[in-house]
Amino acid sequence: MQRYFIDQAYQPAVTVTGEPHHHMSRVMRMTVDDQVFLVFNDQTAIKAKIIAMDSEKVMLEEVEKERLERELPIQITIASGFPKGEKLELIVQKGTELGAHAFIAFPGESSVAKWDTKKQQKKQQRLNKIAQEAAEQSHRQALPTVHFTSEKELTTRFSEYDAVLIAYEESAKQGEQAQVVQTFRSLSAGQKLLVVFGPEGGLTPKEIDAFQAAGAKLCGLGPRILRTETAPFYLLSAASFYYELQH
């Protein structure tokens, strides 16, 4: 069943226009009595039935609320140093499927990719579209957002989170495996975790020092060294196992 994110608060009867209307009427060729899932911006998700439609709008009414909780109990934001090629698209797509709450991209000192403001804006639009499509496909109840920022601005935002982790390959090489679990154990439902990942060249000692000075903790992600696009998936999968599969 198709799923649509609606940018308004929950209401039992709703009229949709724009892109959702186009997709329902022109792409899916839906008709009266067809059913869809609607997800509102307060994370309420309902099964709704089409009661009327015309060339500009579709009118729907609630059949029932979705009961299954599909969101991770903590909000995990993935911050990635600009990677090469289309790796950021992959991180956003699969990270959304795995439950990430938001994504931040920043120009790391080792980043090969260089995107000016105009290119960042275009890239951000594309990434948010990828996140929306992945959220619909994976039946999320919250729509992740993608933002670009500078490294300095990223550091100043650490205080917005209940915990900040830095995925650091030197920690993995040294066999450090406890920090991730300790952090998960310290967080309760509704709290916010930021996890920072470097680009292909990793994070420099200068960056590590700045992040630690701002309150971040270093962590390893198992004994193997992971690619920049793989590491976020490991972290999100570990969170799903810890918070969802064990309980």
PDB file of C-alpha atoms in Angstrom:
ATOM      1  CA  MET A   1       0.000   0.000   0.000  1.00  0.00           C
ATOM      2  CA  GLN A   2       1.330   3.416  -0.973  1.00  0.00           C
ATOM      3  CA  ARG A   3       2.578   5.761   1.754  1.00  0.00           C
ATOM      4  CA  TYR A   4       2.566   9.567   1.627  1.00  0.00           C
ATOM      5  CA  PHE A   5       4.075  12.159   3.968  1.00  0.00           C
ATOM      6  CA  ILE A   6       1.751  15.107   4.540  1.00  0.00           C
ATOM      7  CA  ASP A   7       3.185  18.414   5.765  1.00  0.00           C
ATOM      8  CA  GLN A   8       0.468  19.190   8.295  1.00  0.00           C
ATOM      9  CA  ALA A   9      -0.653  17.984  11.696  1.00  0.00           C
ATOM     10  CA  TYR A  10      -2.941  14.972  12.055  1.00  0.00           C
ATOM     11  CA  GLN A  11      -6.596  15.248  11.230  1.00  0.00           C
ATOM     12  CA  PRO A  12      -9.083  12.420  10.518  1.00  0.00           C
ATOM     13  CA  ALA A  13     -10.220  13.957   7.212  1.00  0.00           C
ATOM     14  CA  VAL A  14      -7.668  15.492   4.885  1.00  0.00           C
ATOM     15  CA  THR A  15      -7.463  17.018   1.428  1.00  0.00           C
ATOM     16  CA  VAL A  16      -4.196  16.627  -0.475  1.00  0.00           C
ATOM     17  CA  THR A  17      -2.973  18.559  -3.494  1.00  0.00           C
ATOM     18  CA  GLY A  18       0.307  18.962  -5.360  1.00  0.00           C
ATOM     19  CA  GLU A  19       2.694  16.029  -5.681  1.00  0.00           C
ATOM     20  CA  PRO A  20       0.682  13.508  -3.579  1.00  0.00           C
ATOM     21  CA  HIS A  21      -2.418  14.292  -5.653  1.00  0.00           C
ATOM     22  CA  HIS A  22      -0.462  13.852  -8.881  1.00  0.00           C
ATOM     23  CA  HIS A  23       0.996  10.536  -7.721  1.00  0.00           C
ATOM     24  CA  MET A  24      -2.335   9.148  -6.538  1.00  0.00           C
ATOM     25  CA  SER A  25      -4.364  10.228  -9.556  1.00  0.00           C
ATOM     26  CA  ARG A  26      -1.909  10.161 -12.474  1.00  0.00           C
ATOM     27  CA  VAL A  27       0.806   7.687 -11.514  1.00  0.00           C
ATOM     28  CA  MET A  28      -1.107   5.131  -9.438  1.00  0.00           C
ATOM     29  CA  ARG A  29      -4.482   5.890 -11.109  1.00  0.00           C
ATOM     30  CA  MET A  30      -6.300   5.497  -7.817  1.00  0.00           C
ATOM     31  CA  THR A  31     -10.044   5.862  -7.543  1.00  0.00           C
ATOM     32  CA  VAL A  32     -12.653   6.345  -4.814  1.00  0.00           C
ATOM     33  CA  ASP A  33     -12.438   3.685  -2.049  1.00  0.00           C
ATOM     34  CA  ASP A  34      -8.751   2.965  -2.696  1.00  0.00           C
ATOM     35  CA  GLN A  35      -6.677   3.072   0.493  1.00  0.00           C
ATOM     36  CA  VAL A  36      -3.264   4.579   1.316  1.00  0.00           C
ATOM     37  CA  PHE A  37      -1.156   5.319   4.361  1.00  0.00           C
ATOM     38  CA  LEU A  38      -0.774   8.992   5.319  1.00  0.00           C
ATOM     39  CA  VAL A  39       1.956  10.189   7.686  1.00  0.00           C
ATOM     40  CA  PHE A  40       1.511  13.641   9.228  1.00  0.00           C
ATOM     41  CA  ASN A  41       4.321  15.915  10.420  1.00  0.00           C
ATOM     42  CA  ASP A  42       3.524  15.058  14.051  1.00  0.00           C
ATOM     43  CA  GLN A  43       4.422  11.425  13.185  1.00  0.00           C
ATOM     44  CA  THR A  44       0.823  10.217  13.358  1.00  0.00           C
ATOM     45  CA  ALA A  45       0.284   7.591  10.666  1.00  0.00           C
ATOM     46  CA  ILE A  46      -3.133   6.444   9.477  1.00  0.00           C
ATOM     47  CA  LYS A  47      -4.682   4.192   6.907  1.00  0.00           C
ATOM     48  CA  ALA A  48      -7.012   6.407   4.879  1.00  0.00           C
ATOM     49  CA  LYS A  49      -9.654   5.834   2.208  1.00  0.00           C
ATOM     50  CA  ILE A  50     -10.240   8.079  -0.805  1.00  0.00           C
ATOM     51  CA  ILE A  51     -13.758   9.484  -0.593  1.00  0.00           C
ATOM     52  CA  ALA A  52     -13.601  11.926  -3.518  1.00  0.00           C
ATOM     53  CA  MET A  53     -11.132  13.271  -6.075  1.00  0.00           C
ATOM     54  CA  ASP A  54     -10.976  15.695  -8.957  1.00  0.00           C
ATOM     55  CA  SER A  55      -8.329  17.251 -11.198  1.00  0.00           C
ATOM     56  CA  GLU A  56      -6.801  19.304  -8.358  1.00  0.00           C
ATOM     57  CA  LYS A  57      -7.286  17.453  -5.074  1.00  0.00           C
ATOM     58  CA  VAL A  58      -7.932  14.156  -3.351  1.00  0.00           C
ATOM     59  CA  MET A  59     -10.131  13.944  -0.258  1.00  0.00           C
ATOM     60  CA  LEU A  60      -9.493  11.147   2.221  1.00  0.00           C
ATOM     61  CA  GLU A  61     -10.822  10.013   5.573  1.00  0.00           C
ATOM     62  CA  GLU A  62      -9.251   7.887   8.274  1.00  0.00           C
ATOM     63  CA  VAL A  63      -9.942   4.160   8.384  1.00  0.00           C
ATOM     64  CA  GLU A  64      -7.632   3.362  11.305  1.00  0.00           C
ATOM     65  CA  LYS A  65      -4.402   4.508  12.932  1.00  0.00           C
ATOM     66  CA  GLU A  66      -1.200   2.605  12.354  1.00  0.00           C
ATOM     67  CA  ARG A  67      -0.375   0.781  15.583  1.00  0.00           C
ATOM     68  CA  LEU A  68       3.096  -0.625  14.961  1.00  0.00           C
ATOM     69  CA  GLU A  69       5.928   1.640  16.164  1.00  0.00           C
ATOM     70  CA  ARG A  70       8.455   1.944  13.333  1.00  0.00           C
ATOM     71  CA  GLU A  71      10.837   4.594  14.699  1.00  0.00           C
ATOM     72  CA  LEU A  72      13.939   3.987  16.781  1.00  0.00           C
ATOM     73  CA  PRO A  73      13.331   5.090  20.387  1.00  0.00           C
ATOM     74  CA  ILE A  74      16.279   7.520  20.236  1.00  0.00           C
ATOM     75  CA  GLN A  75      16.826  10.075  17.487  1.00  0.00           C
ATOM     76  CA  ILE A  76      20.087   9.349  15.669  1.00  0.00           C
ATOM     77  CA  THR A  77      21.596  12.008  13.407  1.00  0.00           C
ATOM     78  CA  ILE A  78      24.321  10.934  10.990  1.00  0.00           C
ATOM     79  CA  ALA A  79      26.958  13.579  10.182  1.00  0.00           C
ATOM     80  CA  SER A  80      29.158  12.684   7.201  1.00  0.00           C
ATOM     81  CA  GLY A  81      32.255  14.413   5.888  1.00  0.00           C
ATOM     82  CA  PHE A  82      31.700  15.014   2.164  1.00  0.00           C
ATOM     83  CA  PRO A  83      32.402  11.649   0.472  1.00  0.00           C
ATOM     84  CA  LYS A  84      33.265  11.124  -3.174  1.00  0.00           C
ATOM     85  CA  GLY A  85      30.810  10.408  -5.979  1.00  0.00           C
ATOM     86  CA  GLU A  86      27.309   9.332  -5.070  1.00  0.00           C
ATOM     87  CA  LYS A  87      28.159   7.826  -1.687  1.00  0.00           C
ATOM     88  CA  LEU A  88      26.153  10.472   0.177  1.00  0.00           C
ATOM     89  CA  GLU A  89      23.047   9.458  -1.762  1.00  0.00           C
ATOM     90  CA  LEU A  90      23.628   5.865  -0.646  1.00  0.00           C
ATOM     91  CA  ILE A  91      24.150   6.924   2.980  1.00  0.00           C
ATOM     92  CA  VAL A  92      20.908   8.901   2.995  1.00  0.00           C
ATOM     93  CA  GLN A  93      18.862   6.217   1.237  1.00  0.00           C
ATOM     94  CA  LYS A  94      19.980   3.237   3.281  1.00  0.00           C
ATOM     95  CA  GLY A  95      20.365   5.266   6.472  1.00  0.00           C
ATOM     96  CA  THR A  96      16.719   6.286   6.158  1.00  0.00           C
ATOM     97  CA  GLU A  97      15.690   2.662   5.731  1.00  0.00           C
ATOM     98  CA  LEU A  98      17.663   1.792   8.870  1.00  0.00           C
ATOM     99  CA  GLY A  99      15.989   4.471  10.991  1.00  0.00           C
ATOM    100  CA  ALA A 100      18.195   7.589  10.976  1.00  0.00           C
ATOM    101  CA  HIS A 101      16.387  10.688  12.236  1.00  0.00           C
ATOM    102  CA  ALA A 102      18.420  13.230  10.231  1.00  0.00           C
ATOM    103  CA  PHE A 103      21.574  13.676   8.164  1.00  0.00           C
ATOM    104  CA  ILE A 104      24.209  16.418   8.176  1.00  0.00           C
ATOM    105  CA  ALA A 105      26.916  16.752   5.521  1.00  0.00           C
ATOM    106  CA  PHE A 106      30.034  18.827   6.140  1.00  0.00           C
ATOM    107  CA  PRO A 107      33.338  19.483   4.316  1.00  0.00           C
ATOM    108  CA  GLY A 108      35.948  17.508   6.245  1.00  0.00           C
ATOM    109  CA  GLU A 109      39.597  18.469   5.970  1.00  0.00           C
ATOM    110  CA  SER A 110      40.277  15.229   4.077  1.00  0.00           C
ATOM    111  CA  SER A 111      37.244  15.521   1.790  1.00  0.00           C
ATOM    112  CA  VAL A 112      38.114  15.228  -1.881  1.00  0.00           C
ATOM    113  CA  ALA A 113      34.640  16.384  -2.926  1.00  0.00           C
ATOM    114  CA  LYS A 114      34.276  20.174  -3.083  1.00  0.00           C
ATOM    115  CA  TRP A 115      30.755  21.525  -3.427  1.00  0.00           C
ATOM    116  CA  ASP A 116      30.075  25.257  -3.628  1.00  0.00           C
ATOM    117  CA  THR A 117      26.913  26.811  -2.165  1.00  0.00           C
ATOM    118  CA  LYS A 118      24.931  26.476  -5.397  1.00  0.00           C
ATOM    119  CA  LYS A 119      25.866  22.839  -5.804  1.00  0.00           C
ATOM    120  CA  GLN A 120      25.109  22.170  -2.126  1.00  0.00           C
ATOM    121  CA  GLN A 121      21.600  23.583  -2.504  1.00  0.00           C
ATOM    122  CA  LYS A 122      20.910  21.405  -5.548  1.00  0.00           C
ATOM    123  CA  LYS A 123      22.421  18.383  -3.835  1.00  0.00           C
ATOM    124  CA  GLN A 124      20.388  19.001  -0.677  1.00  0.00           C
ATOM    125  CA  GLN A 125      17.135  19.062  -2.646  1.00  0.00           C
ATOM    126  CA  ARG A 126      18.017  15.769  -4.308  1.00  0.00           C
ATOM    127  CA  LEU A 127      19.032  14.162  -1.016  1.00  0.00           C
ATOM    128  CA  ASN A 128      15.817  15.211   0.719  1.00  0.00           C
ATOM    129  CA  LYS A 129      13.869  13.680  -2.168  1.00  0.00           C
ATOM    130  CA  ILE A 130      15.870  10.452  -1.799  1.00  0.00           C
ATOM    131  CA  ALA A 131      15.120  10.464   1.945  1.00  0.00           C
ATOM    132  CA  GLN A 132      11.401  10.927   1.291  1.00  0.00           C
ATOM    133  CA  GLU A 133      11.258   8.071  -1.203  1.00  0.00           C
ATOM    134  CA  ALA A 134      13.222   5.785   1.141  1.00  0.00           C
ATOM    135  CA  ALA A 135      10.968   6.741   4.076  1.00  0.00           C
ATOM    136  CA  GLU A 136       7.863   5.898   2.042  1.00  0.00           C
ATOM    137  CA  GLN A 137       9.356   2.590   0.903  1.00  0.00           C
ATOM    138  CA  SER A 138      10.423   1.536   4.405  1.00  0.00           C
ATOM    139  CA  HIS A 139       7.158   2.699   6.009  1.00  0.00           C
ATOM    140  CA  ARG A 140       8.755   5.243   8.307  1.00  0.00           C
ATOM    141  CA  GLN A 141       6.606   7.390  10.595  1.00  0.00           C
ATOM    142  CA  ALA A 142       9.034  10.303  10.535  1.00  0.00           C
ATOM    143  CA  LEU A 143      10.610  11.951   7.512  1.00  0.00           C
ATOM    144  CA  PRO A 144      14.386  12.438   7.902  1.00  0.00           C
ATOM    145  CA  THR A 145      15.908  15.740   6.826  1.00  0.00           C
ATOM    146  CA  VAL A 146      19.251  16.445   5.154  1.00  0.00           C
ATOM    147  CA  HIS A 147      21.279  19.587   5.892  1.00  0.00           C
ATOM    148  CA  PHE A 148      24.667  20.940   4.851  1.00  0.00           C
ATOM    149  CA  THR A 149      26.840  22.826   7.321  1.00  0.00           C
ATOM    150  CA  SER A 150      30.417  23.850   7.982  1.00  0.00           C
ATOM    151  CA  GLU A 151      32.601  21.876  10.356  1.00  0.00           C
ATOM    152  CA  LYS A 152      32.687  24.799  12.780  1.00  0.00           C
ATOM    153  CA  GLU A 153      28.902  25.090  12.782  1.00  0.00           C
ATOM    154  CA  LEU A 154      28.604  21.349  13.286  1.00  0.00           C
ATOM    155  CA  THR A 155      30.794  21.540  16.383  1.00  0.00           C
ATOM    156  CA  THR A 156      28.772  24.391  17.878  1.00  0.00           C
ATOM    157  CA  ARG A 157      25.636  22.234  17.513  1.00  0.00           C
ATOM    158  CA  PHE A 158      26.991  19.414  19.681  1.00  0.00           C
ATOM    159  CA  SER A 159      25.189  20.961  22.661  1.00  0.00           C
ATOM    160  CA  GLU A 160      21.839  20.238  20.968  1.00  0.00           C
ATOM    161  CA  TYR A 161      22.376  16.508  21.476  1.00  0.00           C
ATOM    162  CA  ASP A 162      22.328  14.312  24.564  1.00  0.00           C
ATOM    163  CA  ALA A 163      25.425  12.474  23.322  1.00  0.00           C
ATOM    164  CA  VAL A 164      27.936  12.875  20.485  1.00  0.00           C
ATOM    165  CA  LEU A 165      30.103  10.054  19.156  1.00  0.00           C
ATOM    166  CA  ILE A 166      32.963  10.230  16.682  1.00  0.00           C
ATOM    167  CA  ALA A 167      33.514   7.062  14.656  1.00  0.00           C
ATOM    168  CA  TYR A 168      37.309   6.827  14.696  1.00  0.00           C
ATOM    169  CA  GLU A 169      39.255   4.079  12.956  1.00  0.00           C
ATOM    170  CA  GLU A 170      42.166   4.357  15.388  1.00  0.00           C
ATOM    171  CA  SER A 171      39.741   3.364  18.151  1.00  0.00           C
ATOM    172  CA  ALA A 172      38.740   0.328  16.105  1.00  0.00           C
ATOM    173  CA  LYS A 173      42.381  -0.587  15.501  1.00  0.00           C
ATOM    174  CA  GLN A 174      42.995  -0.458  19.239  1.00  0.00           C
ATOM    175  CA  GLY A 175      40.068  -2.779  19.859  1.00  0.00           C
ATOM    176  CA  GLU A 176      37.794  -0.240  21.584  1.00  0.00           C
ATOM    177  CA  GLN A 177      34.265  -1.669  21.447  1.00  0.00           C
ATOM    178  CA  ALA A 178      32.577  -0.466  24.622  1.00  0.00           C
ATOM    179  CA  GLN A 179      31.747   3.200  23.958  1.00  0.00           C
ATOM    180  CA  VAL A 180      28.843   2.590  21.586  1.00  0.00           C
ATOM    181  CA  VAL A 181      27.130   0.210  24.008  1.00  0.00           C
ATOM    182  CA  GLN A 182      27.816   2.528  26.957  1.00  0.00           C
ATOM    183  CA  THR A 183      26.254   5.401  25.036  1.00  0.00           C
ATOM    184  CA  PHE A 184      23.183   3.386  24.051  1.00  0.00           C
ATOM    185  CA  ARG A 185      22.799   2.326  27.685  1.00  0.00           C
ATOM    186  CA  SER A 186      22.947   5.937  28.876  1.00  0.00           C
ATOM    187  CA  LEU A 187      20.230   7.207  26.532  1.00  0.00           C
ATOM    188  CA  SER A 188      16.506   6.860  27.062  1.00  0.00           C
ATOM    189  CA  ALA A 189      13.564   7.155  24.686  1.00  0.00           C
ATOM    190  CA  GLY A 190      13.278  10.522  22.991  1.00  0.00           C
ATOM    191  CA  GLN A 191      16.895  11.554  23.526  1.00  0.00           C
ATOM    192  CA  LYS A 192      19.198  12.636  20.715  1.00  0.00           C
ATOM    193  CA  LEU A 193      22.462  11.091  19.523  1.00  0.00           C
ATOM    194  CA  LEU A 194      24.803  12.602  16.928  1.00  0.00           C
ATOM    195  CA  VAL A 195      27.385  10.342  15.304  1.00  0.00           C
ATOM    196  CA  VAL A 196      30.118  11.909  13.169  1.00  0.00           C
ATOM    197  CA  PHE A 197      31.846  10.024  10.357  1.00  0.00           C
ATOM    198  CA  GLY A 198      34.847  11.238   8.407  1.00  0.00           C
ATOM    199  CA  PRO A 199      35.252  11.163   4.600  1.00  0.00           C
ATOM    200  CA  GLU A 200      37.375   8.552   2.804  1.00  0.00           C
ATOM    201  CA  GLY A 201      40.613  10.034   4.162  1.00  0.00           C
ATOM    202  CA  GLY A 202      39.313   9.900   7.726  1.00  0.00           C
ATOM    203  CA  LEU A 203      39.301  12.664  10.329  1.00  0.00           C
ATOM    204  CA  THR A 204      42.524  14.557  11.012  1.00  0.00           C
ATOM    205  CA  PRO A 205      44.080  14.842  14.497  1.00  0.00           C
ATOM    206  CA  LYS A 206      43.104  18.534  14.465  1.00  0.00           C
ATOM    207  CA  GLU A 207      39.464  17.655  13.826  1.00  0.00           C
ATOM    208  CA  ILE A 208      39.491  14.946  16.492  1.00  0.00           C
ATOM    209  CA  ASP A 209      40.906  17.395  19.043  1.00  0.00           C
ATOM    210  CA  ALA A 210      38.260  20.013  18.192  1.00  0.00           C
ATOM    211  CA  PHE A 211      35.432  17.487  18.420  1.00  0.00           C
ATOM    212  CA  GLN A 212      36.641  16.109  21.743  1.00  0.00           C
ATOM    213  CA  ALA A 213      37.070  19.621  23.136  1.00  0.00           C
ATOM    214  CA  ALA A 214      33.418  20.229  22.276  1.00  0.00           C
ATOM    215  CA  GLY A 215      32.332  17.169  24.270  1.00  0.00           C
ATOM    216  CA  ALA A 216      32.339  14.318  21.754  1.00  0.00           C
ATOM    217  CA  LYS A 217      33.588  10.833  22.611  1.00  0.00           C
ATOM    218  CA  LEU A 218      35.563   8.557  20.300  1.00  0.00           C
ATOM    219  CA  CYS A 219      34.232   5.119  19.459  1.00  0.00           C
ATOM    220  CA  GLY A 220      35.185   2.088  17.438  1.00  0.00           C
ATOM    221  CA  LEU A 221      32.685   0.151  15.325  1.00  0.00           C
ATOM    222  CA  GLY A 222      33.908  -3.389  15.718  1.00  0.00           C
ATOM    223  CA  PRO A 223      37.329  -4.837  14.879  1.00  0.00           C
ATOM    224  CA  ARG A 224      37.166  -4.193  11.132  1.00  0.00           C
ATOM    225  CA  ILE A 225      37.888  -0.908   9.354  1.00  0.00           C
ATOM    226  CA  LEU A 226      34.749   0.211   7.541  1.00  0.00           C
ATOM    227  CA  ARG A 227      34.326   2.446   4.514  1.00  0.00           C
ATOM    228  CA  THR A 228      32.809   5.883   5.062  1.00  0.00           C
ATOM    229  CA  GLU A 229      29.537   4.767   3.461  1.00  0.00           C
ATOM    230  CA  THR A 230      29.401   1.483   5.443  1.00  0.00           C
ATOM    231  CA  ALA A 231      30.096   2.780   8.951  1.00  0.00           C
ATOM    232  CA  PRO A 232      26.747   4.621   9.411  1.00  0.00           C
ATOM    233  CA  PHE A 233      24.874   1.441   8.474  1.00  0.00           C
ATOM    234  CA  TYR A 234      26.806  -0.516  11.106  1.00  0.00           C
ATOM    235  CA  LEU A 235      25.943   2.055  13.772  1.00  0.00           C
ATOM    236  CA  LEU A 236      22.238   2.185  12.870  1.00  0.00           C
ATOM    237  CA  SER A 237      21.994  -1.611  12.686  1.00  0.00           C
ATOM    238  CA  ALA A 238      23.640  -1.885  16.099  1.00  0.00           C
ATOM    239  CA  ALA A 239      21.101   0.619  17.476  1.00  0.00           C
ATOM    240  CA  SER A 240      18.228  -1.380  16.030  1.00  0.00           C
ATOM    241  CA  PHE A 241      19.543  -4.567  17.608  1.00  0.00           C
ATOM    242  CA  TYR A 242      20.133  -2.900  20.984  1.00  0.00           C
ATOM    243  CA  TYR A 243      16.838  -1.012  21.238  1.00  0.00           C
ATOM    244  CA  GLU A 244      14.420  -3.091  19.173  1.00  0.00           C
ATOM    245  CA  LEU A 245      15.469  -6.736  18.848  1.00  0.00           C
ATOM    246  CA  GLN A 246      16.621  -7.267  22.425  1.00  0.00           C
ATOM    247  CA  HIS A 247      13.447  -5.923  24.001  1.00  0.00           C
TER     248      HIS A 247
END
